[in-house]
Amino acid sequence: SAIESAKRAAAQLAVKEHFNPGAHYVGIGSGSTIVYVVEAIQELKDPRIQNIHFVPTGYQSRQVILRAGLKDLKFDSLPADTLIEVAFDGADEIDDDLNCIKGGGACLYQEKLVATRASKFICVADHRKLQPRLLTNWPTIPIEVEPLAVTTVISALKRLGSSAPFVREGHIQKAGPIKTDQDNFIIDAPFPSLLLYTDIEQAAKQGVKELKGQGEDGQWEVQALAKEIKALEGVL
Ligand code: DER
């Protein structure tokens, strides 16, 4: 399909530009796009690849590495103070500043562990994932939660403005909640599309312009609005 070929093309470009066959440690993410990344690495047919330790980000990721005949290394076996040269992974949505929504595949915990230990994080995705702001196509923020903490986290998310956070269920493939590779639950928290600071700034400038047109009262309002923007700057 067109989407699969877009994923494959993105993976081949990512490997061509950012994969070094002489690397010692390479992170491998989870999901379907990452399969094309590993295929592209194999297609290089560079013998040095057999000396690389590929660090998985969960059970499925490790299966992709092993099925390709590559060497895997558990994250906690990485020598201390050693960085993974590059980590490849997918995402559910990405904005122009490369902020990502991760966790559609419920592997975000180890994905973020590996990403934080990598010198370079390469997000591989087809065009559907790139949006001007997050929560456009992907309406929820996935969060990994210890089962004991579910009710606490749900009420905290509601206070943060999430309309109806819910525990991800297996539905037809599993009765009840799904469990992550760490034996935790996933809460999917719906949030309205993220307001960018520039949105607020734009609205404030527009507001000031309109108020200035209202003479004396407008001036007072302008000061009040300026105070509000200052307060917002503290929050954002
Ligand atoms: O869970 C994640 O963040 C994964 O990277 C995943 O959602 C991306 O999956 P895909 O490559 O199958 O879209």
Tab-separated table of N, CA, C and O in Angstrom, residues 72-184:
chain	number	residue	atom	x	y	z
A	72	ASP	N	21.147	-8.770	20.183
A	72	ASP	CA	20.408	-7.829	21.044
A	72	ASP	C	21.133	-7.678	22.368
A	72	ASP	O	21.902	-8.559	22.777
A	73	LEU	N	20.920	-6.514	23.008
A	73	LEU	CA	21.529	-6.265	24.321
A	73	LEU	C	20.485	-5.599	25.201
A	73	LEU	O	19.938	-4.558	24.850
A	74	LYS	N	20.216	-6.233	26.349
A	74	LYS	CA	19.196	-5.647	27.237
A	74	LYS	C	19.675	-4.279	27.711
A	74	LYS	O	20.878	-4.085	27.953
A	75	PHE	N	18.758	-3.351	27.887
A	75	PHE	CA	19.104	-1.974	28.265
A	75	PHE	C	19.980	-1.953	29.522
A	75	PHE	O	20.961	-1.217	29.609
A	76	ASP	N	19.641	-2.822	30.493
A	76	ASP	CA	20.404	-2.750	31.759
A	76	ASP	C	21.749	-3.466	31.643
A	76	ASP	O	22.499	-3.530	32.609
A	77	SER	N	22.063	-3.991	30.458
A	77	SER	CA	23.417	-4.569	30.270
A	77	SER	C	24.360	-3.577	29.597
A	77	SER	O	25.523	-3.857	29.357
A	78	LEU	N	23.821	-2.399	29.263
A	78	LEU	CA	24.685	-1.359	28.675
A	78	LEU	C	25.742	-0.984	29.720
A	78	LEU	O	25.407	-0.741	30.880
A	79	PRO	N	27.044	-0.932	29.315
A	79	PRO	CA	28.059	-0.504	30.298
A	79	PRO	C	27.707	0.899	30.826
A	79	PRO	O	27.196	1.746	30.086
A	80	ALA	N	28.002	1.134	32.099
A	80	ALA	CA	27.659	2.428	32.704
A	80	ALA	C	28.298	3.554	31.894
A	80	ALA	O	29.353	3.376	31.281
A	81	ASP	N	27.651	4.686	31.869
A	81	ASP	CA	28.154	5.894	31.183
A	81	ASP	C	28.401	5.669	29.694
A	81	ASP	O	29.139	6.424	29.073
A	82	THR	N	27.838	4.574	29.141
A	82	THR	CA	27.988	4.381	27.685
A	82	THR	C	26.737	4.888	26.985
A	82	THR	O	25.627	4.603	27.427
A	83	LEU	N	26.924	5.664	25.928
A	83	LEU	CA	25.775	6.163	25.174
A	83	LEU	C	25.503	5.263	23.965
A	83	LEU	O	26.420	4.713	23.361
A	84	ILE	N	24.220	5.144	23.651
A	84	ILE	CA	23.817	4.457	22.425
A	84	ILE	C	24.036	5.461	21.299
A	84	ILE	O	23.557	6.615	21.397
A	85	GLU	N	24.782	5.107	20.274
A	85	GLU	CA	25.116	6.117	19.257
A	85	GLU	C	23.870	6.701	18.604
A	85	GLU	O	23.726	7.907	18.445
A	86	VAL	N	22.936	5.827	18.243
A	86	VAL	CA	21.701	6.339	17.605
A	86	VAL	C	20.552	5.391	17.946
A	86	VAL	O	20.735	4.183	18.026
A	87	ALA	N	19.387	5.991	18.220
A	87	ALA	CA	18.178	5.183	18.471
A	87	ALA	C	17.158	5.522	17.386
A	87	ALA	O	16.885	6.704	17.126
A	88	PHE	N	16.648	4.484	16.722
A	88	PHE	CA	15.598	4.673	15.713
A	88	PHE	C	14.266	4.272	16.350
A	88	PHE	O	14.209	3.267	17.064
A	89	ASP	N	13.201	5.034	16.111
A	89	ASP	CA	11.895	4.666	16.667
A	89	ASP	C	10.794	5.316	15.860
A	89	ASP	O	11.057	6.199	15.023
A	90	GLY	N	9.572	4.867	16.083
A	90	GLY	CA	8.421	5.477	15.409
A	90	GLY	C	7.754	6.473	16.342
A	90	GLY	O	8.290	6.800	17.402
A	91	ALA	N	6.607	6.943	15.963
A	91	ALA	CA	5.810	7.831	16.839
A	91	ALA	C	4.372	7.825	16.316
A	91	ALA	O	4.096	7.392	15.196
A	92	ASP	N	3.472	8.319	17.143
A	92	ASP	CA	2.068	8.362	16.732
A	92	ASP	C	1.712	9.708	16.136
A	92	ASP	O	0.838	9.814	15.280
A	93	GLU	N	2.383	10.734	16.570
A	93	GLU	CA	2.196	12.061	15.980
A	93	GLU	C	3.451	12.885	16.300
A	93	GLU	O	4.090	12.672	17.328
A	94	ILE	N	3.814	13.762	15.379
A	94	ILE	CA	5.018	14.583	15.522
A	94	ILE	C	4.667	16.000	15.067
A	94	ILE	O	3.940	16.163	14.083
A	95	ASP	N	5.161	17.009	15.829
A	95	ASP	CA	4.871	18.384	15.366
A	95	ASP	C	6.128	18.996	14.741
A	95	ASP	O	7.187	18.365	14.695
A	96	ASP	N	6.017	20.228	14.296
A	96	ASP	CA	7.144	20.842	13.564
A	96	ASP	C	8.386	21.011	14.429
A	96	ASP	O	9.484	21.168	13.907
A	97	ASP	N	8.207	21.021	15.770
A	97	ASP	CA	9.400	21.112	16.643
A	97	ASP	C	9.897	19.731	17.040
A	97	ASP	O	10.685	19.586	17.973
A	98	LEU	N	9.376	18.713	16.373
A	98	LEU	CA	9.764	17.314	16.659
A	98	LEU	C	9.332	16.857	18.051
A	98	LEU	O	9.905	15.937	18.621
A	99	ASN	N	8.299	17.502	18.624
A	99	ASN	CA	7.695	16.899	19.817
A	99	ASN	C	6.897	15.696	19.331
A	99	ASN	O	6.270	15.775	18.259
A	100	CYS	N	6.913	14.599	20.081
A	100	CYS	CA	6.229	13.380	19.627
A	100	CYS	C	5.175	12.925	20.628
A	100	CYS	O	5.356	13.098	21.836
A	101	ILE	N	4.103	12.334	20.102
A	101	ILE	CA	3.221	11.535	20.964
A	101	ILE	C	3.666	10.090	20.774
A	101	ILE	O	3.773	9.623	19.639
A	102	LYS	N	4.026	9.450	21.888
A	102	LYS	CA	4.460	8.051	21.804
A	102	LYS	C	3.616	7.193	22.706
A	102	LYS	O	3.026	7.686	23.662
A	103	GLY	N	3.547	5.899	22.333
A	103	GLY	CA	2.792	5.002	23.206
A	103	GLY	C	1.598	4.340	22.551
A	103	GLY	O	0.889	3.575	23.169
A	104	GLY	N	1.399	4.593	21.261
A	104	GLY	CA	0.287	3.932	20.551
A	104	GLY	C	0.441	2.417	20.609
A	104	GLY	O	-0.530	1.676	20.618
A	105	GLY	N	1.730	1.999	20.689
A	105	GLY	CA	1.984	0.552	20.764
A	105	GLY	C	2.246	0.097	22.194
A	105	GLY	O	2.714	-1.009	22.433
A	106	ALA	N	2.015	0.977	23.146
A	106	ALA	CA	2.157	0.664	24.587
A	106	ALA	C	3.591	0.306	24.964
A	106	ALA	O	3.822	-0.363	25.969
A	107	CYS	N	4.555	0.811	24.152
A	107	CYS	CA	5.971	0.492	24.454
A	107	CYS	C	6.745	1.735	24.893
A	107	CYS	O	7.981	1.749	24.878
A	108	LEU	N	6.018	2.778	25.271
A	108	LEU	CA	6.685	4.073	25.472
A	108	LEU	C	7.703	4.067	26.609
A	108	LEU	O	8.697	4.815	26.573
A	109	TYR	N	7.538	3.209	27.633
A	109	TYR	CA	8.455	3.263	28.782
A	109	TYR	C	9.892	2.944	28.336
A	109	TYR	O	10.801	3.756	28.481
A	110	GLN	N	10.087	1.789	27.718
A	110	GLN	CA	11.441	1.415	27.296
A	110	GLN	C	11.908	2.279	26.110
A	110	GLN	O	13.094	2.572	25.979
A	111	GLU	N	10.941	2.729	25.290
A	111	GLU	CA	11.316	3.620	24.172
A	111	GLU	C	11.944	4.887	24.721
A	111	GLU	O	12.947	5.383	24.239
A	112	LYS	N	11.351	5.416	25.788
A	112	LYS	CA	11.877	6.671	26.347
A	112	LYS	C	13.176	6.416	27.099
A	112	LYS	O	14.099	7.229	27.073
A	113	LEU	N	13.284	5.254	27.737
A	113	LEU	CA	14.551	4.888	28.398
A	113	LEU	C	15.684	4.900	27.378
A	113	LEU	O	16.715	5.545	27.573
A	114	VAL	N	15.474	4.197	26.278
A	114	VAL	CA	16.528	4.080	25.253
A	114	VAL	C	16.800	5.442	24.625
A	114	VAL	O	17.947	5.856	24.454
A	115	ALA	N	15.744	6.199	24.356
A	115	ALA	CA	15.919	7.518	23.716
A	115	ALA	C	16.753	8.446	24.606
A	115	ALA	O	17.628	9.168	24.141
A	116	THR	N	16.521	8.355	25.928
A	116	THR	CA	17.281	9.261	26.824
A	116	THR	C	18.746	8.849	26.897
A	116	THR	O	19.597	9.648	27.259
A	117	ARG	N	19.053	7.603	26.563
A	117	ARG	CA	20.434	7.108	26.650
A	117	ARG	C	21.134	7.186	25.291
A	117	ARG	O	22.245	6.689	25.124
A	118	ALA	N	20.445	7.781	24.287
A	118	ALA	CA	21.020	7.815	22.931
A	118	ALA	C	21.583	9.197	22.617
A	118	ALA	O	21.001	10.213	23.012
A	119	SER	N	22.727	9.229	21.903
A	119	SER	CA	23.272	10.525	21.488
A	119	SER	C	22.350	11.156	20.449
A	119	SER	O	22.199	12.370	20.388
A	120	LYS	N	21.735	10.311	19.613
A	120	LYS	CA	20.877	10.839	18.547
A	120	LYS	C	19.588	10.005	18.516
A	120	LYS	O	19.635	8.782	18.606
A	121	PHE	N	18.435	10.680	18.434
A	121	PHE	CA	17.141	9.978	18.358
A	121	PHE	C	16.545	10.263	16.990
A	121	PHE	O	16.280	11.422	16.649
A	122	ILE	N	16.377	9.229	16.174
A	122	ILE	CA	15.819	9.409	14.822
A	122	ILE	C	14.393	8.862	14.810
A	122	ILE	O	14.177	7.664	14.974
A	123	CYS	N	13.425	9.770	14.639
A	123	CYS	CA	12.016	9.355	14.610
A	123	CYS	C	11.647	9.059	13.159
A	123	CYS	O	11.799	9.917	12.287
A	124	VAL	N	11.211	7.855	12.881
A	124	VAL	CA	10.911	7.436	11.505
A	124	VAL	C	9.392	7.299	11.360
A	124	VAL	O	8.763	6.545	12.105
A	125	ALA	N	8.813	8.083	10.418
A	125	ALA	CA	7.350	8.069	10.308
A	125	ALA	C	6.916	8.486	8.912
A	125	ALA	O	7.606	9.250	8.240
A	126	ASP	N	5.740	7.999	8.513
A	126	ASP	CA	5.194	8.427	7.227
A	126	ASP	C	4.447	9.753	7.415
A	126	ASP	O	4.207	10.196	8.536
A	127	HIS	N	4.066	10.361	6.295
A	127	HIS	CA	3.513	11.720	6.289
A	127	HIS	C	2.279	11.894	7.186
A	127	HIS	O	2.035	12.966	7.708
A	128	ARG	N	1.557	10.816	7.463
A	128	ARG	CA	0.322	10.977	8.269
A	128	ARG	C	0.641	11.502	9.663
A	128	ARG	O	-0.166	12.162	10.306
A	129	LYS	N	1.847	11.206	10.141
A	129	LYS	CA	2.167	11.495	11.551
A	129	LYS	C	2.522	12.964	11.781
A	129	LYS	O	2.392	13.465	12.885
A	130	LEU	N	3.004	13.656	10.733
A	130	LEU	CA	3.464	15.043	10.920
A	130	LEU	C	2.275	16.006	10.891
A	130	LEU	O	1.539	16.083	9.916
A	131	GLN	N	2.060	16.706	12.013
A	131	GLN	CA	0.938	17.648	12.123
A	131	GLN	C	1.460	18.965	12.703
A	131	GLN	O	2.413	18.947	13.480
A	132	PRO	N	0.851	20.107	12.367
A	132	PRO	CA	1.343	21.392	12.900
A	132	PRO	C	1.309	21.433	14.426
A	132	PRO	O	2.125	22.056	15.072
A	133	ARG	N	0.345	20.736	15.012
A	133	ARG	CA	0.374	20.643	16.495
A	133	ARG	C	-0.104	19.264	16.917
A	133	ARG	O	-0.871	18.609	16.205
A	134	LEU	N	0.370	18.853	18.086
A	134	LEU	CA	0.030	17.507	18.570
A	134	LEU	C	-1.456	17.430	18.913
A	134	LEU	O	-2.108	18.438	19.140
A	135	LEU	N	-1.977	16.213	18.948
A	135	LEU	CA	-3.399	15.932	19.266
A	135	LEU	C	-4.311	16.344	18.129
A	135	LEU	O	-5.492	16.609	18.338
A	136	THR	N	-3.771	16.403	16.917
A	136	THR	CA	-4.627	16.689	15.761
A	136	THR	C	-5.251	15.392	15.261
A	136	THR	O	-6.465	15.226	15.286
A	137	ASN	N	-4.409	14.449	14.852
A	137	ASN	CA	-4.918	13.142	14.396
A	137	ASN	C	-4.954	12.132	15.530
A	137	ASN	O	-5.757	11.223	15.536
A	138	TRP	N	-3.988	12.271	16.467
A	138	TRP	CA	-3.910	11.325	17.584
A	138	TRP	C	-4.464	12.052	18.817
A	138	TRP	O	-3.813	12.902	19.368
A	139	PRO	N	-5.709	11.731	19.231
A	139	PRO	CA	-6.396	12.591	20.220
A	139	PRO	C	-6.033	12.371	21.681
A	139	PRO	O	-6.518	13.079	22.560
A	140	THR	N	-5.169	11.382	21.930
A	140	THR	CA	-4.899	11.085	23.350
A	140	THR	C	-3.394	11.052	23.645
A	140	THR	O	-2.583	10.796	22.762
A	141	ILE	N	-3.061	11.280	24.914
A	141	ILE	CA	-1.670	11.138	25.361
A	141	ILE	C	-1.580	9.819	26.143
A	141	ILE	O	-2.246	9.671	27.180
A	142	PRO	N	-0.819	8.832	25.650
A	142	PRO	CA	-0.678	7.566	26.390
A	142	PRO	C	0.265	7.732	27.577
A	142	PRO	O	1.287	8.408	27.477
A	143	ILE	N	-0.131	7.151	28.711
A	143	ILE	CA	0.691	7.232	29.931
A	143	ILE	C	0.795	5.841	30.531
A	143	ILE	O	-0.225	5.152	30.687
A	144	GLU	N	2.017	5.414	30.885
A	144	GLU	CA	2.179	4.098	31.524
A	144	GLU	C	2.022	4.275	33.030
A	144	GLU	O	2.618	5.191	33.606
A	145	VAL	N	1.196	3.446	33.652
A	145	VAL	CA	0.864	3.640	35.070
A	145	VAL	C	0.898	2.315	35.824
A	145	VAL	O	0.399	1.293	35.348
A	146	GLU	N	1.497	2.342	36.995
A	146	GLU	CA	1.414	1.181	37.902
A	146	GLU	C	-0.073	0.949	38.196
A	146	GLU	O	-0.769	1.922	38.528
A	147	PRO	N	-0.572	-0.277	38.096
A	147	PRO	CA	-2.013	-0.503	38.341
A	147	PRO	C	-2.526	0.125	39.641
A	147	PRO	O	-3.590	0.718	39.679
A	148	LEU	N	-1.720	0.107	40.686
A	148	LEU	CA	-2.169	0.664	41.983
A	148	LEU	C	-2.482	2.162	41.877
A	148	LEU	O	-3.272	2.707	42.626
A	149	ALA	N	-1.832	2.822	40.937
A	149	ALA	CA	-1.925	4.299	40.892
A	149	ALA	C	-2.992	4.784	39.923
A	149	ALA	O	-3.175	5.990	39.748
A	150	VAL	N	-3.726	3.870	39.285
A	150	VAL	CA	-4.646	4.264	38.203
A	150	VAL	C	-5.642	5.341	38.628
A	150	VAL	O	-5.737	6.392	37.993
A	151	THR	N	-6.341	5.158	39.727
A	151	THR	CA	-7.380	6.150	40.083
A	151	THR	C	-6.736	7.498	40.417
A	151	THR	O	-7.229	8.546	40.028
A	152	THR	N	-5.589	7.441	41.079
A	152	THR	CA	-4.889	8.707	41.411
A	152	THR	C	-4.511	9.453	40.140
A	152	THR	O	-4.735	10.657	40.009
A	153	VAL	N	-3.947	8.720	39.189
A	153	VAL	CA	-3.487	9.369	37.947
A	153	VAL	C	-4.681	9.875	37.137
A	153	VAL	O	-4.645	10.979	36.589
A	154	ILE	N	-5.755	9.107	37.100
A	154	ILE	CA	-6.940	9.545	36.331
A	154	ILE	C	-7.476	10.861	36.899
A	154	ILE	O	-7.737	11.812	36.163
A	155	SER	N	-7.556	10.958	38.235
A	155	SER	CA	-8.096	12.226	38.765
A	155	SER	C	-7.112	13.365	38.530
A	155	SER	O	-7.525	14.480	38.204
A	156	ALA	N	-5.830	13.087	38.590
A	156	ALA	CA	-4.844	14.154	38.304
A	156	ALA	C	-4.972	14.606	36.840
A	156	ALA	O	-4.921	15.807	36.541
A	157	LEU	N	-5.193	13.659	35.935
A	157	LEU	CA	-5.333	14.017	34.508
A	157	LEU	C	-6.592	14.849	34.283
A	157	LEU	O	-6.608	15.792	33.496
A	158	LYS	N	-7.650	14.526	35.008
A	158	LYS	CA	-8.892	15.315	34.870
A	158	LYS	C	-8.643	16.744	35.332
A	158	LYS	O	-9.051	17.713	34.687
A	159	ARG	N	-7.887	16.892	36.433
A	159	ARG	CA	-7.565	18.254	36.927
A	159	ARG	C	-6.703	18.997	35.906
A	159	ARG	O	-6.775	20.213	35.769
A	160	LEU	N	-5.931	18.253	35.132
A	160	LEU	CA	-5.072	18.874	34.096
A	160	LEU	C	-5.881	19.239	32.851
A	160	LEU	O	-5.361	19.802	31.906
A	161	GLY	N	-7.165	18.832	32.824
A	161	GLY	CA	-8.001	19.219	31.688
A	161	GLY	C	-8.308	18.098	30.723
A	161	GLY	O	-8.856	18.331	29.645
A	162	SER	N	-7.971	16.854	31.090
A	162	SER	CA	-8.314	15.747	30.191
A	162	SER	C	-9.781	15.382	30.433
A	162	SER	O	-10.198	15.190	31.576
A	163	SER	N	-10.550	15.284	29.338
A	163	SER	CA	-12.012	15.096	29.509
A	163	SER	C	-12.317	13.729	30.113
A	163	SER	O	-12.940	13.636	31.153
A	164	ALA	N	-11.833	12.664	29.521
A	164	ALA	CA	-12.228	11.343	30.074
A	164	ALA	C	-11.087	10.341	29.888
A	164	ALA	O	-11.135	9.491	29.005
A	165	PRO	N	-10.046	10.462	30.731
A	165	PRO	CA	-8.937	9.488	30.607
A	165	PRO	C	-9.432	8.070	30.891
A	165	PRO	O	-10.310	7.886	31.736
A	166	PHE	N	-8.910	7.103	30.143
A	166	PHE	CA	-9.396	5.723	30.319
A	166	PHE	C	-8.249	4.718	30.238
A	166	PHE	O	-7.230	4.970	29.614
A	167	VAL	N	-8.459	3.579	30.914
A	167	VAL	CA	-7.448	2.511	30.891
A	167	VAL	C	-7.603	1.759	29.571
A	167	VAL	O	-8.715	1.384	29.182
A	168	ARG	N	-6.498	1.561	28.845
A	168	ARG	CA	-6.547	0.906	27.534
A	168	ARG	C	-6.912	-0.569	27.701
A	168	ARG	O	-6.270	-1.291	28.467
A	169	GLU	N	-7.976	-0.994	27.017
A	169	GLU	CA	-8.426	-2.389	27.137
A	169	GLU	C	-8.008	-3.171	25.901
A	169	GLU	O	-7.755	-2.583	24.848
A	170	GLY	N	-7.942	-4.492	26.043
A	170	GLY	CA	-7.567	-5.334	24.905
A	170	GLY	C	-8.730	-5.548	23.946
A	170	GLY	O	-8.538	-5.889	22.791
A	171	HIS	N	-9.967	-5.322	24.425
A	171	HIS	CA	-11.172	-5.550	23.607
A	171	HIS	C	-11.176	-6.958	23.024
A	171	HIS	O	-11.041	-7.910	23.784
A	172	ILE	N	-11.246	-7.089	21.664
A	172	ILE	CA	-11.415	-8.462	21.131
A	172	ILE	C	-10.184	-9.334	21.427
A	172	ILE	O	-10.295	-10.521	21.638
A	173	GLN	N	-8.982	-8.700	21.500
A	173	GLN	CA	-7.813	-9.581	21.664
A	173	GLN	C	-7.533	-9.928	23.119
A	173	GLN	O	-6.712	-10.760	23.433
A	174	LYS	N	-8.160	-9.237	24.031
A	174	LYS	CA	-7.929	-9.548	25.440
A	174	LYS	C	-9.030	-8.900	26.272
A	174	LYS	O	-9.278	-7.719	26.164
A	175	ALA	N	-9.671	-9.724	27.086
A	175	ALA	CA	-10.694	-9.146	27.965
A	175	ALA	C	-9.943	-8.366	29.051
A	175	ALA	O	-8.935	-8.844	29.576
A	176	GLY	N	-10.396	-7.171	29.343
A	176	GLY	CA	-9.777	-6.373	30.410
A	176	GLY	C	-8.594	-5.561	29.911
A	176	GLY	O	-8.264	-5.594	28.718
A	177	PRO	N	-7.905	-4.851	30.835
A	177	PRO	CA	-6.840	-3.924	30.426
A	177	PRO	C	-5.658	-4.657	29.799
A	177	PRO	O	-5.361	-5.797	30.157
A	178	ILE	N	-4.973	-3.998	28.883
A	178	ILE	CA	-3.718	-4.574	28.358
A	178	ILE	C	-2.630	-4.297	29.398
A	178	ILE	O	-2.738	-3.354	30.189
A	179	LYS	N	-1.582	-5.143	29.394
A	179	LYS	CA	-0.452	-4.944	30.295
A	179	LYS	C	0.781	-4.664	29.434
A	179	LYS	O	0.968	-5.299	28.398
A	180	THR	N	1.618	-3.740	29.906
A	180	THR	CA	2.839	-3.435	29.140
A	180	THR	C	3.920	-4.470	29.458
A	180	THR	O	3.729	-5.335	30.310
A	181	ASP	N	5.085	-4.336	28.807
A	181	ASP	CA	6.206	-5.261	29.076
A	181	ASP	C	6.697	-5.127	30.512
A	181	ASP	O	7.473	-5.941	30.992
A	182	GLN	N	6.307	-4.081	31.174
A	182	GLN	CA	6.664	-3.868	32.580
A	182	GLN	C	5.505	-4.242	33.495
A	182	GLN	O	5.498	-3.901	34.672
A	183	ASP	N	4.480	-4.902	32.921
A	183	ASP	CA	3.318	-5.347	33.700
A	183	ASP	C	2.504	-4.181	34.273
A	183	ASP	O	1.901	-4.284	35.338
A	184	ASN	N	2.540	-3.052	33.567
A	184	ASN	CA	1.737	-1.893	33.979
A	184	ASN	C	0.542	-1.707	33.049
A	184	ASN	O	0.426	-2.382	32.030
